[in-house]
CSV table of C-alpha atoms in Angstrom, one decimal:
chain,number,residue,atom,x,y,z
A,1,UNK,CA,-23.7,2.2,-2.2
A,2,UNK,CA,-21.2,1.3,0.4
A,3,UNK,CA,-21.0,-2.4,1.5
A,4,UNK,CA,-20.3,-2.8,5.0
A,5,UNK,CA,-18.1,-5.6,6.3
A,6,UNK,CA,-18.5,-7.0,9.9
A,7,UNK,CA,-15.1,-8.9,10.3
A,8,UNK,CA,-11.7,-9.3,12.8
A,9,UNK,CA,-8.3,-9.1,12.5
A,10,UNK,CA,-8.2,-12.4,13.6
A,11,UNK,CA,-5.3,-13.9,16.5
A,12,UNK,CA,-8.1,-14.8,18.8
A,13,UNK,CA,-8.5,-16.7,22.7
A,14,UNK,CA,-8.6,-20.1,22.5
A,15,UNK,CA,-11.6,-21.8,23.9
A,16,UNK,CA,-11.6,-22.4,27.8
A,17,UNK,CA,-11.6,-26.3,27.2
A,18,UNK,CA,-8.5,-26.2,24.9
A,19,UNK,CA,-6.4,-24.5,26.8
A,20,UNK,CA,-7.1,-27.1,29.3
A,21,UNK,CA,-6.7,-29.5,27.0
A,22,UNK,CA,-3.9,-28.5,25.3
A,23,UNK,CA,-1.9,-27.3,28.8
A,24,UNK,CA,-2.2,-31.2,29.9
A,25,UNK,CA,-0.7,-32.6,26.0
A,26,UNK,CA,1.9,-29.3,25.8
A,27,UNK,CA,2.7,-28.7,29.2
A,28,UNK,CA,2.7,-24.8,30.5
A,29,UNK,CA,6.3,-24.3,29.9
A,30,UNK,CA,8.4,-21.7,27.3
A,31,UNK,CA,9.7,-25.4,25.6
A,32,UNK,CA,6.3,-26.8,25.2
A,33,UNK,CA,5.1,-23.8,22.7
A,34,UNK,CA,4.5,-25.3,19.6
A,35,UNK,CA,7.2,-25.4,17.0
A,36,UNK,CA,4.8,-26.2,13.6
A,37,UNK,CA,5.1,-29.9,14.3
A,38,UNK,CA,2.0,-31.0,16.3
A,39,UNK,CA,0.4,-34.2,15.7
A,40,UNK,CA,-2.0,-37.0,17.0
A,41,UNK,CA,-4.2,-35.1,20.0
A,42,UNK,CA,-2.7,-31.9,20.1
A,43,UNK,CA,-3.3,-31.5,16.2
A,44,UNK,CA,-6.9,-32.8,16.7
A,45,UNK,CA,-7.4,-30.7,19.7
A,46,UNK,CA,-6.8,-26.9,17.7
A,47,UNK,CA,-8.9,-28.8,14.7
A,48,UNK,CA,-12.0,-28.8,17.2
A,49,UNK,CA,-11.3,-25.4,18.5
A,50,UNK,CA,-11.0,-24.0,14.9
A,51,UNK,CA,-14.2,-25.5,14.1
A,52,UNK,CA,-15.5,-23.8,17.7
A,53,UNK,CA,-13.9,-20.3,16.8
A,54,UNK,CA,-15.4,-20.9,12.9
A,55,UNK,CA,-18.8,-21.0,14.6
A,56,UNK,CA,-18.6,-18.1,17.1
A,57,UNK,CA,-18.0,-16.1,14.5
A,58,UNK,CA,-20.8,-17.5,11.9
A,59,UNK,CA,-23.6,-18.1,15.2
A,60,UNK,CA,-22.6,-13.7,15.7
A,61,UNK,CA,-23.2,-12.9,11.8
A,62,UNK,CA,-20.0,-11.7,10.8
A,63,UNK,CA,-19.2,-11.4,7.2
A,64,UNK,CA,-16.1,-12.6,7.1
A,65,UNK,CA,-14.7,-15.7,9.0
A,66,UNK,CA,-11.0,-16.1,10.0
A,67,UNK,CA,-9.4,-19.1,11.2
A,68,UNK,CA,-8.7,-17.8,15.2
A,69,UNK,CA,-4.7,-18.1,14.8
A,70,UNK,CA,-5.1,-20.3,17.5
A,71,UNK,CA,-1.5,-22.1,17.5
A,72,UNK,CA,0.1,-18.3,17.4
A,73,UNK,CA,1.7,-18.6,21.0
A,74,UNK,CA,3.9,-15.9,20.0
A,75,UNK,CA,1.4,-13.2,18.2
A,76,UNK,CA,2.7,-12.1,15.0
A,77,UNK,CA,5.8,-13.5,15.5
A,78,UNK,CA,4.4,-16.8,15.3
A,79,UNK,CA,5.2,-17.3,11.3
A,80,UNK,CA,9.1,-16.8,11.7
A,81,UNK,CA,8.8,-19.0,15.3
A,82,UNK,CA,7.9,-22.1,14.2
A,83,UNK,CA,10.2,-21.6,11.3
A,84,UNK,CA,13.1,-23.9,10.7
A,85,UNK,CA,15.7,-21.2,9.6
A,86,UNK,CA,14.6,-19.5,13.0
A,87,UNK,CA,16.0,-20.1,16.6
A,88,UNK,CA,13.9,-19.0,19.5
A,89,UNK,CA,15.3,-17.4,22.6
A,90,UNK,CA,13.9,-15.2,25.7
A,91,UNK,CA,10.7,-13.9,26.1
A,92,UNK,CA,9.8,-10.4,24.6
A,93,UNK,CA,7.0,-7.9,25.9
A,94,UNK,CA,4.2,-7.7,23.1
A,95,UNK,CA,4.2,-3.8,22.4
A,96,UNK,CA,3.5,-1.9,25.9
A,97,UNK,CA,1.3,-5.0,27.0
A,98,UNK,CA,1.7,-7.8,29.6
A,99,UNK,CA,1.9,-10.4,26.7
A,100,UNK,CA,5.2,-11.8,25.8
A,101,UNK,CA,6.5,-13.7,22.9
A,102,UNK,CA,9.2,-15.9,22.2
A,103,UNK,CA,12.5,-13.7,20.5
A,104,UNK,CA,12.6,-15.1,16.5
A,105,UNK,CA,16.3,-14.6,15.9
A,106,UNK,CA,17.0,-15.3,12.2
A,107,UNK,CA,19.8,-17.7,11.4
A,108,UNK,CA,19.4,-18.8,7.6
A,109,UNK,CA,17.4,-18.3,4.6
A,110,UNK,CA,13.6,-17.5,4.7
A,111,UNK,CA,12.1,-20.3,2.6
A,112,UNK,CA,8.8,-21.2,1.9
A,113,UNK,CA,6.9,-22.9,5.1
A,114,UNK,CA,3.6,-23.5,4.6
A,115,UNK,CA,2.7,-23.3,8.1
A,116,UNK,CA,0.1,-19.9,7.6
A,117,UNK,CA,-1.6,-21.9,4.6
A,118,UNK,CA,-1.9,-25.5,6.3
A,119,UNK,CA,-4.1,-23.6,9.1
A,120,UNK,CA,-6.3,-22.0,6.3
A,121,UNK,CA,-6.7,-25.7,4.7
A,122,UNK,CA,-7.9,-26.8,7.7
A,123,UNK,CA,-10.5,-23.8,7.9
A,124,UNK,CA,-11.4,-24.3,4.4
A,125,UNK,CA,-12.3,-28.0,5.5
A,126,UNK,CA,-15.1,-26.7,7.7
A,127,UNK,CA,-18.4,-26.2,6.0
A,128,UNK,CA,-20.1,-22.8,5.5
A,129,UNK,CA,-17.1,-20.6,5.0
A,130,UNK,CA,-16.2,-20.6,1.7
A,131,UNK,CA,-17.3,-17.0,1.0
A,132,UNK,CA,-16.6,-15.9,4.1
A,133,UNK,CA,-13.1,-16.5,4.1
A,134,UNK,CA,-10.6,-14.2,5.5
A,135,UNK,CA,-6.9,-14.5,6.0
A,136,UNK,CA,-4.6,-13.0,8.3
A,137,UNK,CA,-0.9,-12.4,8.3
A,138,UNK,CA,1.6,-10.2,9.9
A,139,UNK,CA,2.8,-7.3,7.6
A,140,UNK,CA,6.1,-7.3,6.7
A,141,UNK,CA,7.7,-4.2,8.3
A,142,UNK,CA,6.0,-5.4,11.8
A,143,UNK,CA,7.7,-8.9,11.3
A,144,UNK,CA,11.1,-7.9,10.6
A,145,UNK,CA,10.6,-5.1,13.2
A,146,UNK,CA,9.7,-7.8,16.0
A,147,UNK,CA,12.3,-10.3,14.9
A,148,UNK,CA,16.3,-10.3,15.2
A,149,UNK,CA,18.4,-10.6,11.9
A,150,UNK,CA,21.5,-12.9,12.2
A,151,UNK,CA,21.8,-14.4,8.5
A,152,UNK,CA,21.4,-11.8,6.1
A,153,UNK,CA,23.4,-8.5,7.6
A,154,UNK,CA,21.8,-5.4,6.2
A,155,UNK,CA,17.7,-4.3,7.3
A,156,UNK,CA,16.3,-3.3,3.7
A,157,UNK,CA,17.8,-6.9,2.6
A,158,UNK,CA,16.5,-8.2,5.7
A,159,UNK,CA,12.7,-6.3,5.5
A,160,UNK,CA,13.1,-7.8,1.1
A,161,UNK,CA,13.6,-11.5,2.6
A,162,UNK,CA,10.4,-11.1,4.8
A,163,UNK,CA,8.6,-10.2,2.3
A,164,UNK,CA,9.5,-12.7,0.0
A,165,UNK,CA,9.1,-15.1,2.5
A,166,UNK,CA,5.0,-14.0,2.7
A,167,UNK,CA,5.0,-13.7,0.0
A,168,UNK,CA,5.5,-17.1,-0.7
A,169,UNK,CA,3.1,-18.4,2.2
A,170,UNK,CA,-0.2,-16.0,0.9
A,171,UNK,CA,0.4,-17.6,-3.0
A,172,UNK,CA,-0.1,-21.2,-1.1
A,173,UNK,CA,-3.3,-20.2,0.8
A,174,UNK,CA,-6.6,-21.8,-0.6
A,175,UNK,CA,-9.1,-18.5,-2.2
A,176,UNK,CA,-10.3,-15.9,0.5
A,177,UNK,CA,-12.0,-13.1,0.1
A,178,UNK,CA,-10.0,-10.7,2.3
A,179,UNK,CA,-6.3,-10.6,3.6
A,180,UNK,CA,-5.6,-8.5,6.4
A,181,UNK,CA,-1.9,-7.8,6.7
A,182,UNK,CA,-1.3,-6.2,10.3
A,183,UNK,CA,1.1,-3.8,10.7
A,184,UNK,CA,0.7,-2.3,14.3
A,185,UNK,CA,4.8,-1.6,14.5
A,186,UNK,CA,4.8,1.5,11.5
A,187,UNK,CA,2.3,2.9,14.4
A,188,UNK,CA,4.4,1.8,17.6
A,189,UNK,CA,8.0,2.1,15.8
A,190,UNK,CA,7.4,3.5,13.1
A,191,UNK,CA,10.3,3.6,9.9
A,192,UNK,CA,12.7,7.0,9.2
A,193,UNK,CA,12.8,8.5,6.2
A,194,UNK,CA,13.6,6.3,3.2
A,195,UNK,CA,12.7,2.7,4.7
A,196,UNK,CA,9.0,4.4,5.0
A,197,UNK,CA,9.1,4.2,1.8
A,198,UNK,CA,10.6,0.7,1.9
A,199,UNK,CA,8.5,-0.7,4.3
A,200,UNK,CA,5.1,0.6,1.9
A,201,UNK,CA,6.8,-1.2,-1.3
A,202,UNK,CA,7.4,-4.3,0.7
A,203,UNK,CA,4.1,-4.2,1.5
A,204,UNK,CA,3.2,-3.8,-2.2
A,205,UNK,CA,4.7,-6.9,-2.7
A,206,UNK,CA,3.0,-8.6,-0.1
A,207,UNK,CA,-0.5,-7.9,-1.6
A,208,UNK,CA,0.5,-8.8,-5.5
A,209,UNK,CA,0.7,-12.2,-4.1
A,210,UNK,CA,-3.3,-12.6,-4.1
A,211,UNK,CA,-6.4,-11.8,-6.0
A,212,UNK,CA,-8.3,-11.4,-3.0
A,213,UNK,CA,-9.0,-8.2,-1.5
A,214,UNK,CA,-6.0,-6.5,1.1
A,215,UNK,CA,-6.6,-4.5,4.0
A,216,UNK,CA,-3.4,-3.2,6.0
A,217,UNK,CA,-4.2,-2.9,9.4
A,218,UNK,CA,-2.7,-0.3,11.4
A,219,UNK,CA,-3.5,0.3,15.2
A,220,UNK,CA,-2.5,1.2,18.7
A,221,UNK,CA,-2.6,4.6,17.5
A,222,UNK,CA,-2.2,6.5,14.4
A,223,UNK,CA,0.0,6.8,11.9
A,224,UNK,CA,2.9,9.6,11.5
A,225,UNK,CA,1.7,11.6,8.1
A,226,UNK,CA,4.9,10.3,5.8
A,227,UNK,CA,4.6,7.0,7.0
A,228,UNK,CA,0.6,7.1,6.2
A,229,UNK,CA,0.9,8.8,2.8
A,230,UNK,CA,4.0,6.1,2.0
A,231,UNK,CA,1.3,3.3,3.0
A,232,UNK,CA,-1.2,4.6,0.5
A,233,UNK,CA,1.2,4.2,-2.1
A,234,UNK,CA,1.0,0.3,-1.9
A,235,UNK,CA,-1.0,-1.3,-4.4
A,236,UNK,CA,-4.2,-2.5,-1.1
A,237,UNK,CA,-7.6,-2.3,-1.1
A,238,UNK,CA,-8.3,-0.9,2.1
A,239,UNK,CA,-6.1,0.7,5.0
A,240,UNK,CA,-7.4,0.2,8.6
A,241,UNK,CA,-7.6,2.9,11.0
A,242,UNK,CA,-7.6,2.4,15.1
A,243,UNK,CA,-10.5,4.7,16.1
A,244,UNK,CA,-10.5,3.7,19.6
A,245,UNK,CA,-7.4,4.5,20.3
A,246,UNK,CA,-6.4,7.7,18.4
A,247,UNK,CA,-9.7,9.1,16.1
A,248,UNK,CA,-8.5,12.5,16.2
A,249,UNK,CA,-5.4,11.9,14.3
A,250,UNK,CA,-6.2,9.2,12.2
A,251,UNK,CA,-9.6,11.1,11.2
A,252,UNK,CA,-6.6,13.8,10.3
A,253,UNK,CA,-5.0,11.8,8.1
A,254,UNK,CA,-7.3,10.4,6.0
A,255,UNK,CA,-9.1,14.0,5.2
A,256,UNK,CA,-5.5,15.7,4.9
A,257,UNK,CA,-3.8,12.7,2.7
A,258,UNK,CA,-7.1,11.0,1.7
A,259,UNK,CA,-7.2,7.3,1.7
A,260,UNK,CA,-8.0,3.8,-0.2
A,261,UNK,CA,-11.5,3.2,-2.1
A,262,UNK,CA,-12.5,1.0,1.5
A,263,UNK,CA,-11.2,1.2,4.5
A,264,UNK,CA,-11.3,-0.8,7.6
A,265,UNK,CA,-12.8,0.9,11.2
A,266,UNK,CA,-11.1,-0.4,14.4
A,267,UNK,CA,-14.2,0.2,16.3
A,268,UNK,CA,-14.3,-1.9,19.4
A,269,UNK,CA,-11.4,-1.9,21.9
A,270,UNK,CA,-10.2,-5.5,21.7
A,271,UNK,CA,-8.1,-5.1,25.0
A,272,UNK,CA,-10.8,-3.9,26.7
A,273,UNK,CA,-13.3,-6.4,28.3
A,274,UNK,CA,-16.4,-3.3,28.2
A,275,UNK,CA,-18.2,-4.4,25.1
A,276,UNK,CA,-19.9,-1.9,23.0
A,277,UNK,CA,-23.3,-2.7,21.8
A,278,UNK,CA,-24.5,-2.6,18.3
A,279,UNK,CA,-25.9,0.9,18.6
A,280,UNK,CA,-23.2,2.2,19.7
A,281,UNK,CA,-20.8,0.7,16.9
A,282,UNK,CA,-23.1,2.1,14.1
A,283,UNK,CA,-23.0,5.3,15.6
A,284,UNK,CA,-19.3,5.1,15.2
A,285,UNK,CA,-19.6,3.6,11.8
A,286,UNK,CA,-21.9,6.9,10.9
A,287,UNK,CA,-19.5,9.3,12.6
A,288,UNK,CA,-16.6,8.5,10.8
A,289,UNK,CA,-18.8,8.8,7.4
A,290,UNK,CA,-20.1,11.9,8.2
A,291,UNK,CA,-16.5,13.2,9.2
A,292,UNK,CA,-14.9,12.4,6.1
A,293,UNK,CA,-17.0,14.3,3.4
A,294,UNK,CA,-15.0,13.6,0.7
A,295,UNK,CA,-14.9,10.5,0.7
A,296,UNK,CA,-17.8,7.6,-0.4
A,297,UNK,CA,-15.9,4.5,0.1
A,298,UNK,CA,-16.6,1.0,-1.8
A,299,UNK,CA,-16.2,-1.1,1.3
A,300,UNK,CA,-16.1,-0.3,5.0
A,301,UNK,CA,-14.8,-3.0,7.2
A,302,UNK,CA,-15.8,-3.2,10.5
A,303,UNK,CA,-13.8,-4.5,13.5
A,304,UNK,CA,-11.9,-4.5,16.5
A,305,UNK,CA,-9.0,-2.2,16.7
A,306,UNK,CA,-6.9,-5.0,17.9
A,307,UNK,CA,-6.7,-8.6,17.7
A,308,UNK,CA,-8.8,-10.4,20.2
A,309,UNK,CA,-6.8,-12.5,22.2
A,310,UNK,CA,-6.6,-10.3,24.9
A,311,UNK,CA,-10.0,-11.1,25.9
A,312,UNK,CA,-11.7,-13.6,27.7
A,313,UNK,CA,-14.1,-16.0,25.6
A,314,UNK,CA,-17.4,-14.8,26.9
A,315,UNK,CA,-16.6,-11.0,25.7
A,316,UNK,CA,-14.8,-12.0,22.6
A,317,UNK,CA,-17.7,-13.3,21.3
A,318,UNK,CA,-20.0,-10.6,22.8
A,319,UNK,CA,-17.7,-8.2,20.9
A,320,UNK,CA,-18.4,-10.3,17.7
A,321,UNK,CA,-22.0,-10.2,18.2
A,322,UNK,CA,-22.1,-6.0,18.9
A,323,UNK,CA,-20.0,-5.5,15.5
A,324,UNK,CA,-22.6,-7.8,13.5
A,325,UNK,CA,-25.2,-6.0,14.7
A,326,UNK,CA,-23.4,-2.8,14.3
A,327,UNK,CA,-23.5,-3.4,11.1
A,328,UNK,CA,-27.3,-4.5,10.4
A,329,UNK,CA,-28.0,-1.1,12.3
A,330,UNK,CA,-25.7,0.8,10.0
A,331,UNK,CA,-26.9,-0.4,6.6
A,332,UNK,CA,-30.5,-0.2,7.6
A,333,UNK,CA,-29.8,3.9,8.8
A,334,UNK,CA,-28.2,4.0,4.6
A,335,UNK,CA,-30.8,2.5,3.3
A,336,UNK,CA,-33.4,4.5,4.9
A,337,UNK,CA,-31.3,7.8,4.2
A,338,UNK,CA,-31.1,6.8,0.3
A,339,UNK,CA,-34.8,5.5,0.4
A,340,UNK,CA,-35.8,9.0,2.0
């Protein structure tokens, strides 16, 4: 029977109070983002929201917990950011949105960090969450693809270094059951013929860094088919599918190409502050079952297409409560359909 997973793709608001909080210690400037170093009340004031996101997420009755990527001030770009190898410059528009991150140009080597595991120590601090745990990193095609290359002079060597360089961050993060690697760019910007395949082994490399289970995330649309059926070659557990945006071709895909054992549902619009209530994403959970008859998967993750911090608090964690409950509703309806 198919075990259904109520869980995020993590990057979420922070808490009304800390960005109070945090705008008074930080100030509201592009040179007050944070550049991995915080300490003293800054550091204790993301510890507190953690613990606050922790327990939105725990109080809804999601099944897997993920540490809020709270100190991300620039998205997905936030790994190479606070990097010391890494020089920031002018603001960037965040896909076709009206957020904006901070350019990561690449001036040296890509060594190991540690920043991406230190936030997931600090998570695995807080009580209750131990198998619950979910990490979340950007994939590696959607880093390099957001990022400039100054130091190393050719793409595929360029694309090899970020993957190495993830590669070393996810073999220093304390056990979690899931990994969700997000990799909205092969969707937004996707790769030509031959780095496709490139971008799906580096990828492959990505995910041999864990034991845990990997989903790669793809949203704000679907897939173009080579790109999809390159993705499936990487050695993941699950591939995730924006059904809010695009269902119609990403339904196409995964009948015409087929798809991994599980697979994860972007199922409520997480730039969108109309929240969908349970019923309506089991419904969605049963429609995609029912339009993919060849397929019984192992796991089926449910979530927001997106990440979340798009949202304001009081729907983010309305949003979190609708996909828990989505998920009761759903099992219940396969239980009582192998029952009947």
């Amino acid at each position: 029977m198919t075990e259904l997973v109520a869980t995020t793709p993590g990057v979420f608001p922070l808490p009304d109070w800390a960005k109070d909080r945090l705008g008074s210690l930080k100030g509201h400037q592009k040179e007050d983002l944070i550049d991995g170093g915080e300490t003293g009340e800054i550091a204790d004031a993301y510890d507190e929201a953690r613990a606050e996101v922790a327990d939105w997420q725990a109080t809804a009755g999601l099944d897997r917990v993920v540490e809020g990527q709270l100190r991300w001030d620039d998205m997905l770009a936030h790994p190479l950011c606070v990097h010391d190898a890494v020089e920031t410059r002018g603001i960037v528009r965040y896909y076709d949105n009206n957020n904006f991150y901070r350019e990561p140009a690449v001036t040296g080597e890509l060594t190991f960090d540690g920043d991406l595991a230190d936030d997931l120590d600090h998570l695995a601090a807080l009580d209750g969450v131990t198998e619950s745990r979910q990490a979340v990193v950007p994939g590696p095609y959607t880093l390099a693809d957001l990022a400039t290359d100054e130091f190393y002079g050719d793409r595929v060597e360029f694309l090899d270094a970020i993957a190495e360089f993830l590669t070393g961050e996810i073999r220093a993060f304390p056990d979690c059951e899931t990994v969700f690697v997000l990799e909205p760019s092969l969707v937004t910007n996707p790769p030509e013929d031959g780095f496709d395949e490139r971008a799906s082994d580096a990828i492959d490399r990505v995910a041999d860094a864990t034991d845990a289970d990997v989903v790669v995330h793809t949203y704000w649309g679907a897939l173009e088919e080579k790109v999809h059926a390159h993705l499936l070659d990487a050695d993941v557990d699950a591939v995730g599918y924006d059904f809010v945006t695009n269902h119609e071709e990403n339904l196409y895909n995964i009948n015409e190409y087929g798809t991994k054992e599980s697979i994860a549902l972007g199922l409520a619009d997480g730039q969108n502050t109309k929240v969908e209530d349970g019923e309506t994403i089991a419904e969605r959970i049963e429609w995609v079952t029912e339009s993919v008859p060849a397929a019984e998967f192992e796991t089926i993750y449910a979530t927001t297409n997106t990440e979340l911090f798009y949202l304001p608090v009081n729907r983010t964690k309305e949003k979190l409560g609708s996909l828990a409950e989505g998920v009761k509703l759903a099992d219940v309806d396969a239980g009582e359909e192998v029952n009947a």
